[in-house]
CSV table of C-alpha atoms in Angstrom, one decimal:
chain,number,residue,atom,x,y,z
Q,775,TYR,CA,-58.9,-61.0,194.9
Q,776,LEU,CA,-57.6,-58.6,192.2
Q,777,LYS,CA,-55.2,-56.9,194.6
Q,778,ILE,CA,-53.9,-60.3,195.8
Q,779,SER,CA,-53.4,-61.4,192.1
Q,780,LYS,CA,-51.5,-58.3,191.3
Q,781,LEU,CA,-49.3,-58.7,194.3
Q,782,ALA,CA,-48.6,-62.3,193.5
Q,783,LEU,CA,-47.7,-61.4,189.9
Q,784,ALA,CA,-45.3,-58.7,191.2
Q,785,PHE,CA,-43.5,-61.2,193.5
Q,786,ALA,CA,-43.3,-63.7,190.6
Q,787,ILE,CA,-41.7,-61.1,188.3
Q,788,ILE,CA,-39.2,-60.0,191.0
Q,789,ARG,CA,-38.2,-63.5,191.9
Q,790,SER,CA,-37.8,-64.6,188.2
Q,791,LYS,CA,-36.0,-61.5,187.2
Q,792,PRO,CA,-32.7,-62.3,185.4
Q,793,PRO,CA,-29.5,-60.7,186.8
Q,794,GLY,CA,-28.5,-57.4,185.1
Q,795,LYS,CA,-32.1,-56.2,184.4
Q,796,SER,CA,-34.3,-54.0,186.5
Q,797,CYS,CA,-37.8,-54.9,187.4
Q,798,LYS,CA,-39.2,-52.3,185.1
Q,799,GLU,CA,-37.1,-53.5,182.1
Q,800,TYR,CA,-38.1,-57.1,182.8
Q,801,THR,CA,-41.8,-56.2,183.1
Q,802,GLU,CA,-41.7,-54.3,179.8
Q,803,HIS,CA,-40.0,-57.3,178.1
Q,804,LEU,CA,-42.7,-59.7,179.4
Q,805,ALA,CA,-45.4,-57.3,178.3
Q,806,LYS,CA,-44.0,-57.1,174.8
Q,807,THR,CA,-43.7,-60.9,174.6
Q,808,VAL,CA,-47.3,-61.4,175.6
Q,809,SER,CA,-48.6,-58.7,173.2
Q,810,GLU,CA,-46.7,-60.4,170.3
Q,811,GLN,CA,-48.3,-63.7,171.2
Q,812,ASP,CA,-51.7,-62.0,171.3
Q,813,PHE,CA,-51.1,-60.6,167.8
Q,814,GLY,CA,-50.2,-64.1,166.6
Q,815,TRP,CA,-53.4,-65.6,168.1
Q,816,LYS,CA,-55.5,-62.8,166.6
Q,817,SER,CA,-54.1,-63.6,163.1
Q,818,LYS,CA,-54.9,-67.3,163.6
Q,819,VAL,CA,-58.4,-66.5,164.9
Q,820,GLU,CA,-59.1,-64.4,161.8
Q,821,VAL,CA,-57.9,-67.2,159.5
Q,822,LEU,CA,-60.1,-69.7,161.4
Q,823,GLU,CA,-63.1,-67.4,161.3
Q,824,ALA,CA,-62.8,-67.0,157.6
Q,825,GLU,CA,-62.6,-70.8,157.2
Q,826,VAL,CA,-65.6,-71.3,159.4
Q,827,LEU,CA,-67.6,-68.7,157.3
Q,828,ARG,CA,-66.5,-70.5,154.1
Q,829,LEU,CA,-67.8,-73.8,155.5
Q,830,ARG,CA,-71.0,-72.2,156.6
Q,831,LYS,CA,-71.6,-70.9,153.1
Q,832,GLU,CA,-71.0,-74.3,151.6
Q,833,LEU,CA,-73.3,-75.9,154.1
Q,834,LEU,CA,-76.0,-73.4,153.5
Q,835,LEU,CA,-75.8,-73.9,149.7
Q,836,SER,CA,-76.0,-77.7,150.2
Q,837,LYS,CA,-79.1,-77.3,152.4
Q,838,VAL,CA,-80.7,-75.0,149.8
Q,839,CYS,CA,-79.9,-77.4,147.0
Q,840,PRO,CA,-78.6,-80.9,148.0
Q,841,ARG,CA,-77.5,-81.6,144.4
Q,842,PHE,CA,-75.3,-78.5,144.4
Q,843,CYS,CA,-71.5,-79.0,144.2
Q,844,LEU,CA,-68.6,-76.8,143.4
Q,845,LYS,CA,-66.3,-77.9,140.6
Q,846,ASN,CA,-63.2,-76.4,139.2
Q,847,ASP,CA,-63.6,-75.5,135.5
Q,848,ALA,CA,-60.5,-75.1,133.3
Q,849,SER,CA,-62.3,-72.6,131.1
Q,850,ALA,CA,-63.0,-70.4,134.1
Q,851,GLU,CA,-59.3,-70.4,135.1
Q,852,THR,CA,-58.4,-69.5,131.6
Q,853,LEU,CA,-60.6,-66.5,131.6
Q,854,LEU,CA,-59.1,-65.4,134.9
Q,855,ASP,CA,-55.6,-65.8,133.5
Q,856,GLN,CA,-56.6,-63.6,130.5
Q,857,GLU,CA,-58.0,-61.0,132.9
Q,858,CYS,CA,-54.7,-61.0,134.8
Q,859,THR,CA,-52.6,-60.6,131.6
Q,860,ASN,CA,-54.9,-58.1,130.0
Q,861,PRO,CA,-56.6,-56.1,132.7
Q,862,MET,CA,-57.6,-53.3,130.2
Q,863,SER,CA,-60.0,-55.5,128.3
Q,864,TYR,CA,-63.0,-53.6,129.4
Q,865,SER,CA,-61.9,-50.2,128.4
Q,866,SER,CA,-59.0,-48.6,126.5
Q,867,GLN,CA,-59.8,-45.1,127.6
Q,868,LEU,CA,-56.8,-43.0,128.6
Q,869,GLU,CA,-56.4,-42.1,132.2
Q,870,ASP,CA,-55.7,-38.4,131.6
Q,871,SER,CA,-58.4,-35.9,132.5
Q,872,GLY,CA,-61.4,-38.2,132.6
Q,873,CYS,CA,-63.5,-35.5,131.0
Q,874,ASP,CA,-63.7,-36.9,127.5
Q,875,VAL,CA,-67.2,-38.2,127.0
Q,876,SER,CA,-67.0,-38.7,123.3
Q,877,ASN,CA,-66.7,-42.4,123.8
Q,878,ASP,CA,-69.3,-43.6,126.2
Q,879,TYR,CA,-68.1,-47.2,126.1
Q,880,ALA,CA,-65.7,-46.5,129.0
Q,881,PHE,CA,-68.6,-45.4,131.1
Q,882,ASP,CA,-70.7,-48.4,130.1
Q,883,SER,CA,-68.4,-50.9,131.8
Q,884,LEU,CA,-70.8,-50.7,134.8
Q,885,GLY,CA,-73.7,-50.5,132.4
Q,886,ILE,CA,-73.5,-54.3,132.1
Q,887,ALA,CA,-74.9,-54.4,135.6
Q,888,SER,CA,-78.0,-52.5,134.5
Q,889,ASP,CA,-79.0,-55.2,132.1
Q,890,PHE,CA,-77.6,-58.2,133.9
Q,891,TYR,CA,-80.8,-59.5,135.4
Q,892,GLN,CA,-82.7,-58.9,132.1
Q,893,SER,CA,-80.5,-61.2,130.0
Q,894,GLU,CA,-81.8,-64.7,130.7
Q,895,GLN,CA,-79.4,-67.4,129.6
Q,896,ASN,CA,-80.5,-70.8,128.4
Q,897,VAL,CA,-80.3,-73.8,130.8
Q,898,SER,CA,-77.1,-75.3,129.4
Q,899,THR,CA,-75.3,-72.0,129.8
Q,900,SER,CA,-76.6,-71.5,133.3
Q,901,LYS,CA,-75.5,-75.0,134.3
Q,902,HIS,CA,-72.1,-74.5,132.8
Q,903,TRP,CA,-71.8,-71.2,134.7
Q,904,LEU,CA,-72.9,-72.9,137.9
Q,905,GLU,CA,-70.0,-75.4,137.7
Q,906,ARG,CA,-67.5,-72.6,137.4
Q,907,PHE,CA,-65.8,-72.1,140.8
Q,908,LEU,CA,-63.5,-69.1,141.0
Q,909,PRO,CA,-60.4,-70.0,142.9
Q,910,LEU,CA,-59.8,-68.0,146.1
Q,911,ASN,CA,-56.3,-66.9,145.1
Q,912,LEU,CA,-57.3,-64.4,142.4
Q,913,CYS,CA,-54.5,-62.5,140.7
Q,914,SER,CA,-55.9,-59.1,141.6
Q,915,THR,CA,-55.5,-56.2,144.0
Q,916,SER,CA,-56.2,-56.6,147.7
Q,917,LYS,CA,-59.4,-54.6,147.3
Q,918,GLU,CA,-60.8,-57.1,144.9
Q,919,GLU,CA,-59.6,-60.1,147.0
Q,920,SER,CA,-61.8,-58.9,149.8
Q,921,LEU,CA,-64.8,-59.2,147.4
Q,922,THR,CA,-63.9,-62.7,146.2
Q,923,ALA,CA,-65.6,-64.8,148.8
Q,924,PRO,CA,-69.0,-62.9,149.0
Q,925,VAL,CA,-69.2,-62.6,145.2
Q,926,GLN,CA,-68.7,-66.3,144.8
Q,927,PHE,CA,-71.3,-67.3,147.4
Q,928,LEU,CA,-73.9,-64.9,146.1
Q,929,GLN,CA,-73.2,-65.9,142.4
Q,930,HIS,CA,-73.9,-69.5,143.2
Q,931,LEU,CA,-77.0,-68.6,145.1
Q,932,LEU,CA,-78.4,-66.7,142.2
Q,933,GLU,CA,-77.6,-69.5,139.8
Q,934,ILE,CA,-79.3,-72.1,142.0
Q,935,LYS,CA,-82.4,-69.8,141.9
Q,936,LYS,CA,-82.2,-69.6,138.1
Q,937,LEU,CA,-81.8,-73.3,137.6
Q,938,SER,CA,-84.6,-74.1,140.1
Q,939,GLU,CA,-87.0,-71.9,138.1
Q,940,GLY,CA,-85.9,-73.8,135.0
Q,941,GLY,CA,-86.8,-77.1,136.6
Q,942,ILE,CA,-83.2,-78.4,136.6
Q,943,LEU,CA,-82.7,-78.3,140.3
Q,944,GLN,CA,-84.9,-78.4,143.4
Q,945,ALA,CA,-84.1,-75.7,145.9
Q,946,ASP,CA,-85.5,-74.8,149.3
Q,947,PHE,CA,-84.9,-71.2,150.0
Q,948,THR,CA,-86.5,-71.3,153.4
Q,949,GLU,CA,-83.1,-72.4,154.6
Q,950,LEU,CA,-82.0,-68.8,154.2
Q,951,GLU,CA,-84.2,-67.8,157.1
Q,952,LYS,CA,-82.6,-70.5,159.3
Q,953,ASP,CA,-79.1,-69.2,158.7
Q,954,SER,CA,-79.6,-65.5,158.0
Q,955,PHE,CA,-76.2,-64.7,159.4
Q,956,THR,CA,-74.3,-66.2,156.5
Q,957,LEU,CA,-76.3,-64.3,153.9
Q,958,CYS,CA,-76.1,-61.0,155.8
Q,959,ASN,CA,-72.4,-61.4,156.3
Q,960,SER,CA,-71.8,-62.0,152.6
Q,961,VAL,CA,-73.9,-59.0,151.6
Q,962,SER,CA,-72.1,-56.8,154.2
Q,963,GLN,CA,-68.7,-57.9,152.9
Q,964,LEU,CA,-69.8,-57.1,149.4
Q,965,LEU,CA,-71.0,-53.6,150.3
Q,966,ASP,CA,-67.9,-52.9,152.4
Q,967,GLY,CA,-65.6,-54.0,149.6
Q,968,LEU,CA,-67.4,-51.8,147.0
Q,969,THR,CA,-67.3,-48.9,149.4
Q,970,ILE,CA,-63.6,-49.2,149.7
Q,971,PHE,CA,-63.2,-49.4,146.0
Q,972,TYR,CA,-65.3,-46.4,145.2
Q,973,ASN,CA,-63.4,-44.3,147.8
Q,974,SER,CA,-60.3,-44.7,145.6
Q,975,PRO,CA,-61.4,-46.3,142.3
Q,976,LYS,CA,-58.9,-47.2,139.5
Q,977,PHE,CA,-59.8,-47.0,135.9
Q,978,PRO,CA,-60.4,-48.8,133.6
Q,979,LEU,CA,-62.6,-50.9,135.8
Q,980,SER,CA,-61.7,-54.6,136.0
Q,981,SER,CA,-64.2,-57.2,135.0
Q,982,PHE,CA,-64.3,-58.5,138.6
Q,983,ILE,CA,-65.5,-55.2,140.0
Q,984,THR,CA,-68.2,-55.1,137.3
Q,985,GLU,CA,-69.2,-58.6,138.2
Q,986,ALA,CA,-69.5,-57.6,141.9
Q,987,VAL,CA,-71.9,-54.8,141.0
Q,988,CYS,CA,-73.8,-57.3,138.7
Q,989,VAL,CA,-74.2,-59.7,141.6
Q,990,LEU,CA,-75.4,-56.9,144.0
Q,991,ILE,CA,-78.0,-55.6,141.5
Q,992,SER,CA,-79.2,-59.1,140.6
Q,993,LEU,CA,-79.6,-59.9,144.3
Q,994,ILE,CA,-81.7,-56.9,145.2
Q,995,THR,CA,-83.9,-57.1,142.1
Q,996,ASP,CA,-84.7,-60.8,142.4
Q,997,THR,CA,-88.2,-61.1,143.6
Q,998,LYS,CA,-87.5,-64.0,146.0
Q,999,LEU,CA,-84.0,-63.4,147.2
Q,1000,SER,CA,-84.4,-59.7,147.7
Q,1001,ASN,CA,-87.0,-60.3,150.4
Q,1002,HIS,CA,-84.4,-62.2,152.5
Q,1003,VAL,CA,-81.8,-59.6,151.9
Q,1004,LEU,CA,-83.9,-56.5,152.7
Q,1005,LYS,CA,-85.4,-58.1,155.8
Q,1006,ARG,CA,-81.9,-58.6,157.3
Q,1007,CYS,CA,-79.7,-56.1,155.5
Q,1008,PHE,CA,-81.8,-53.0,154.9
Q,1009,LYS,CA,-79.9,-50.8,157.3
Q,1010,LYS,CA,-76.6,-51.9,155.7
Q,1011,LEU,CA,-77.9,-51.2,152.2
Q,1012,GLU,CA,-79.1,-47.8,153.3
Q,1013,GLU,CA,-75.7,-47.0,154.9
Q,1014,PHE,CA,-74.1,-48.1,151.6
Q,1015,GLN,CA,-76.3,-45.6,149.7
Q,1016,LYS,CA,-75.4,-42.8,152.2
Q,1017,ASN,CA,-71.7,-43.6,151.7
Q,1018,LEU,CA,-71.9,-43.4,148.0
Q,1019,ILE,CA,-73.7,-40.1,148.2
Q,1020,GLN,CA,-71.0,-38.7,150.4
Q,1021,ILE,CA,-68.3,-40.1,148.1
Q,1022,ILE,CA,-69.8,-38.0,145.3
Q,1023,LEU,CA,-70.1,-34.9,147.4
Q,1024,ARG,CA,-66.6,-35.1,148.9
Q,1025,ASN,CA,-64.7,-35.9,145.8
Q,1026,SER,CA,-62.4,-33.0,145.0
Q,1027,ASN,CA,-60.0,-34.7,142.6
Q,1028,VAL,CA,-59.3,-32.8,139.3
Q,1029,ASN,CA,-60.0,-36.0,137.3
Q,1030,ARG,CA,-63.0,-37.0,139.2
Q,1031,PHE,CA,-65.8,-37.1,136.7
Q,1032,GLN,CA,-65.3,-40.7,135.5
Q,1033,ALA,CA,-65.4,-41.8,139.1
Q,1034,LEU,CA,-68.5,-39.8,139.8
Q,1035,HIS,CA,-70.2,-41.3,136.9
Q,1036,ALA,CA,-69.4,-44.9,138.1
Q,1037,VAL,CA,-70.7,-44.2,141.6
Q,1038,SER,CA,-73.8,-42.4,140.2
Q,1039,HIS,CA,-74.5,-45.3,137.9
Q,1040,THR,CA,-74.4,-47.8,140.8
Q,1041,LEU,CA,-76.7,-45.5,142.9
Q,1042,GLY,CA,-79.2,-45.4,140.0
Q,1043,LEU,CA,-79.1,-49.2,139.7
Q,1044,LEU,CA,-79.9,-49.6,143.4
Q,1045,GLY,CA,-83.1,-47.7,142.7
Q,1046,ARG,CA,-84.3,-50.7,140.7
Q,1047,ASN,CA,-85.5,-52.1,144.0
Q,1048,ASN,CA,-88.7,-50.2,145.0
Q,1049,ILE,CA,-87.9,-50.2,148.7
Q,1050,LEU,CA,-84.4,-49.0,148.2
Q,1051,ARG,CA,-85.6,-46.5,145.6
Q,1052,ASN,CA,-87.9,-44.8,148.1
Q,1053,SER,CA,-85.1,-44.7,150.7
Q,1054,LEU,CA,-82.7,-43.3,148.2
Q,1055,VAL,CA,-85.1,-40.6,147.0
Q,1056,SER,CA,-85.5,-39.4,150.6
Q,1057,LEU,CA,-81.8,-39.3,151.1
Q,1058,LEU,CA,-81.2,-37.4,147.8
Q,1059,LEU,CA,-84.1,-34.9,148.6
Q,1060,SER,CA,-82.4,-34.2,151.9
Q,1061,GLU,CA,-78.9,-33.6,150.4
Q,1062,VAL,CA,-80.2,-31.4,147.6
Q,1063,ARG,CA,-82.4,-29.3,149.9
Q,1064,GLN,CA,-79.5,-28.7,152.3
Q,1065,PHE,CA,-77.2,-27.7,149.6
Q,1066,ALA,CA,-79.8,-25.3,148.1
Q,1067,GLU,CA,-80.4,-23.7,151.4
Q,1068,GLN,CA,-76.6,-23.3,152.0
Q,1069,LEU,CA,-76.2,-21.8,148.5
Q,1070,LEU,CA,-79.0,-19.4,149.0
Q,1071,GLN,CA,-77.5,-18.2,152.3
Q,1072,ALA,CA,-74.1,-17.7,150.7
Q,1073,HIS,CA,-75.7,-15.8,147.8
Q,1074,GLN,CA,-77.7,-13.5,150.0
Q,1075,ILE,CA,-74.6,-12.4,152.1
Q,1076,GLN,CA,-72.3,-12.5,149.0
Q,1077,ALA,CA,-70.1,-15.1,150.7
Q,1078,MET,CA,-67.9,-17.7,149.0
Q,1079,TYR,CA,-69.3,-21.1,148.2
Q,1080,ASP,CA,-67.7,-24.4,147.5
Q,1081,ILE,CA,-67.5,-24.7,143.7
Q,1082,THR,CA,-66.4,-28.3,143.9
Q,1083,GLN,CA,-69.5,-29.3,145.8
Q,1084,TYR,CA,-71.6,-27.2,143.4
Q,1085,GLU,CA,-70.3,-29.3,140.5
Q,1086,ASN,CA,-70.7,-32.6,142.5
Q,1087,ILE,CA,-74.4,-31.9,143.3
Q,1088,PHE,CA,-75.4,-32.3,139.7
Q,1089,PRO,CA,-74.9,-36.1,139.6
Q,1090,LEU,CA,-77.2,-36.3,142.6
Q,1091,CYS,CA,-79.8,-34.1,140.9
Q,1092,MET,CA,-79.7,-36.3,137.8
Q,1093,ILE,CA,-80.2,-39.5,139.9
Q,1094,LEU,CA,-83.0,-37.9,141.8
Q,1095,GLU,CA,-84.8,-36.8,138.6
Q,1096,GLN,CA,-84.3,-40.3,137.1
Q,1097,LEU,CA,-85.7,-42.1,140.1
Q,1098,LEU,CA,-88.7,-39.7,140.4
Q,1099,GLN,CA,-89.4,-40.1,136.7
Q,1100,ASN,CA,-89.3,-43.8,136.9
Q,1101,GLY,CA,-91.5,-43.8,140.0
Q,1102,THR,CA,-94.1,-41.6,138.3
Q,1103,GLU,CA,-94.2,-43.7,135.2
Q,1104,ALA,CA,-94.6,-47.0,137.2
Q,1105,SER,CA,-98.3,-47.4,138.0
Q,1106,ASN,CA,-97.7,-49.9,140.7
Q,1107,ILE,CA,-95.5,-47.6,142.8
Q,1108,SER,CA,-97.2,-45.1,145.1
Q,1109,SER,CA,-95.5,-41.7,145.6
Q,1110,THR,CA,-96.8,-41.8,149.2
Q,1111,GLU,CA,-94.1,-44.3,150.0
Q,1112,TYR,CA,-91.5,-41.5,150.0
Q,1113,ASP,CA,-90.8,-39.8,153.2
Q,1114,GLU,CA,-93.6,-37.3,153.3
Q,1115,GLU,CA,-91.8,-35.1,155.9
Q,1116,GLU,CA,-88.8,-34.9,153.7
Q,1117,LYS,CA,-91.0,-34.0,150.6
Q,1118,THR,CA,-92.7,-31.3,152.6
Q,1119,ARG,CA,-89.3,-29.8,153.7
Q,1120,PHE,CA,-88.0,-29.9,150.2
Q,1121,LEU,CA,-91.0,-28.2,148.6
Q,1122,LYS,CA,-91.3,-25.5,151.4
Q,1123,ASN,CA,-90.0,-22.2,150.2
Q,1124,LEU,CA,-88.6,-23.9,147.0
Q,1125,ASP,CA,-90.2,-21.2,144.7
Q,1126,GLN,CA,-88.4,-18.5,146.7
Q,1127,ILE,CA,-85.1,-20.3,146.5
Q,1128,ILE,CA,-85.4,-20.8,142.8
Q,1129,LEU,CA,-86.3,-17.1,142.3
Q,1130,TYR,CA,-83.2,-15.9,144.2
Q,1131,LEU,CA,-80.8,-18.4,142.5
Q,1132,SER,CA,-82.1,-18.5,139.0
Q,1133,ASP,CA,-80.0,-15.6,137.7
Q,1134,GLU,CA,-76.6,-16.7,139.0
Q,1135,PHE,CA,-77.2,-20.5,139.1
Q,1136,PRO,CA,-79.7,-21.2,136.2
Q,1137,LEU,CA,-78.8,-24.8,135.7
Q,1138,PHE,CA,-79.2,-25.8,139.4
Q,1139,SER,CA,-82.4,-23.8,139.6
Q,1140,LEU,CA,-83.7,-25.7,136.6
Q,1141,TYR,CA,-83.0,-29.0,138.3
Q,1142,LEU,CA,-84.8,-27.8,141.4
Q,1143,TRP,CA,-87.8,-26.8,139.4
Q,1144,ARG,CA,-87.9,-30.1,137.5
Q,1145,THR,CA,-87.7,-32.0,140.7
Q,1146,SER,CA,-90.6,-30.1,142.2
Q,1147,VAL,CA,-92.7,-30.7,139.1
Q,1148,LEU,CA,-92.0,-34.5,139.3
Q,1149,LEU,CA,-92.9,-34.6,143.0
Q,1150,ASN,CA,-96.1,-32.6,142.5
Q,1151,SER,CA,-97.1,-34.7,139.4
Q,1152,ALA,CA,-96.6,-37.9,141.3
Q,1153,GLN,CA,-98.7,-36.6,144.1
Q,1154,ILE,CA,-101.5,-35.6,141.7
Q,1155,GLN,CA,-101.5,-39.0,140.1
């Protein structure tokens, strides 16, 4: 049947060939025409798929809370206009070397996310916030535009949760189980958008990027919503953590330290969820151990080592120490939840590695020793 179809197509092309053109030229012309039509259809399909997803999000929100409605708020649009005209409102730090840490306010633009879920607003403020609906046509870069839709949806979901706890609205979050695709899709889009941004960040950070991180951290630390997210999106979140770790290790820009701080801060915030914290600790133990072994090998044979990666390993060491310290202090978190095999590999021959590296690399050796102390003290407790 396929051979007959090809033969029939060949005859049709030959018979319809215009004068002055060879069969080959005419065939290439037809193929180009069809491919252009396919490209046009693909663009239309992408637009329609985005519209379908938007409608699914609105439908899911209405099922979770029938009284929920999206309203345009003039004050919200005013705030967005201010953000467009004054994008440096969050920080006035110069974009020279990125090494000046005398003013930590620039680094605290993401710190808002660390306290976002702790600051409980009153009911009237929450209700006013809920009625704010960010327009889809934000005056921002394309990186931020890709985050607009998922941030909006997840923001409204979080506010419905907050208002339902205050008794203002009645919400049925079991609907999230019936349409897990919409929730997972929004979380995936949010993580992909943040990954793209962190690969080539621009400083000072815009308020919209800060808000995106706030939404992510609030979602994974909410006791009710985080269960739905982790059940469906754990692999995606773990992949996001791996991507952030690699972004830190691979960054070789001269003015990279401000970017490293921002990525490190987000990684630390992800550790606020106990399940993600245990996964992140295992990933960090593996990366630090591999680097220590490579550094020891280079030291023993007097070979060159990557000084940039050596500098970049310290943010990972600091995050690891912070997560282990928090886990040790928290009485309700068991240290056995870490990957025992990874812990064993990390502690194996660690004393010997520290002994060989302590003279030439004292700071890194100190971090290795402190990490081993935290791991052992958690195990003893």
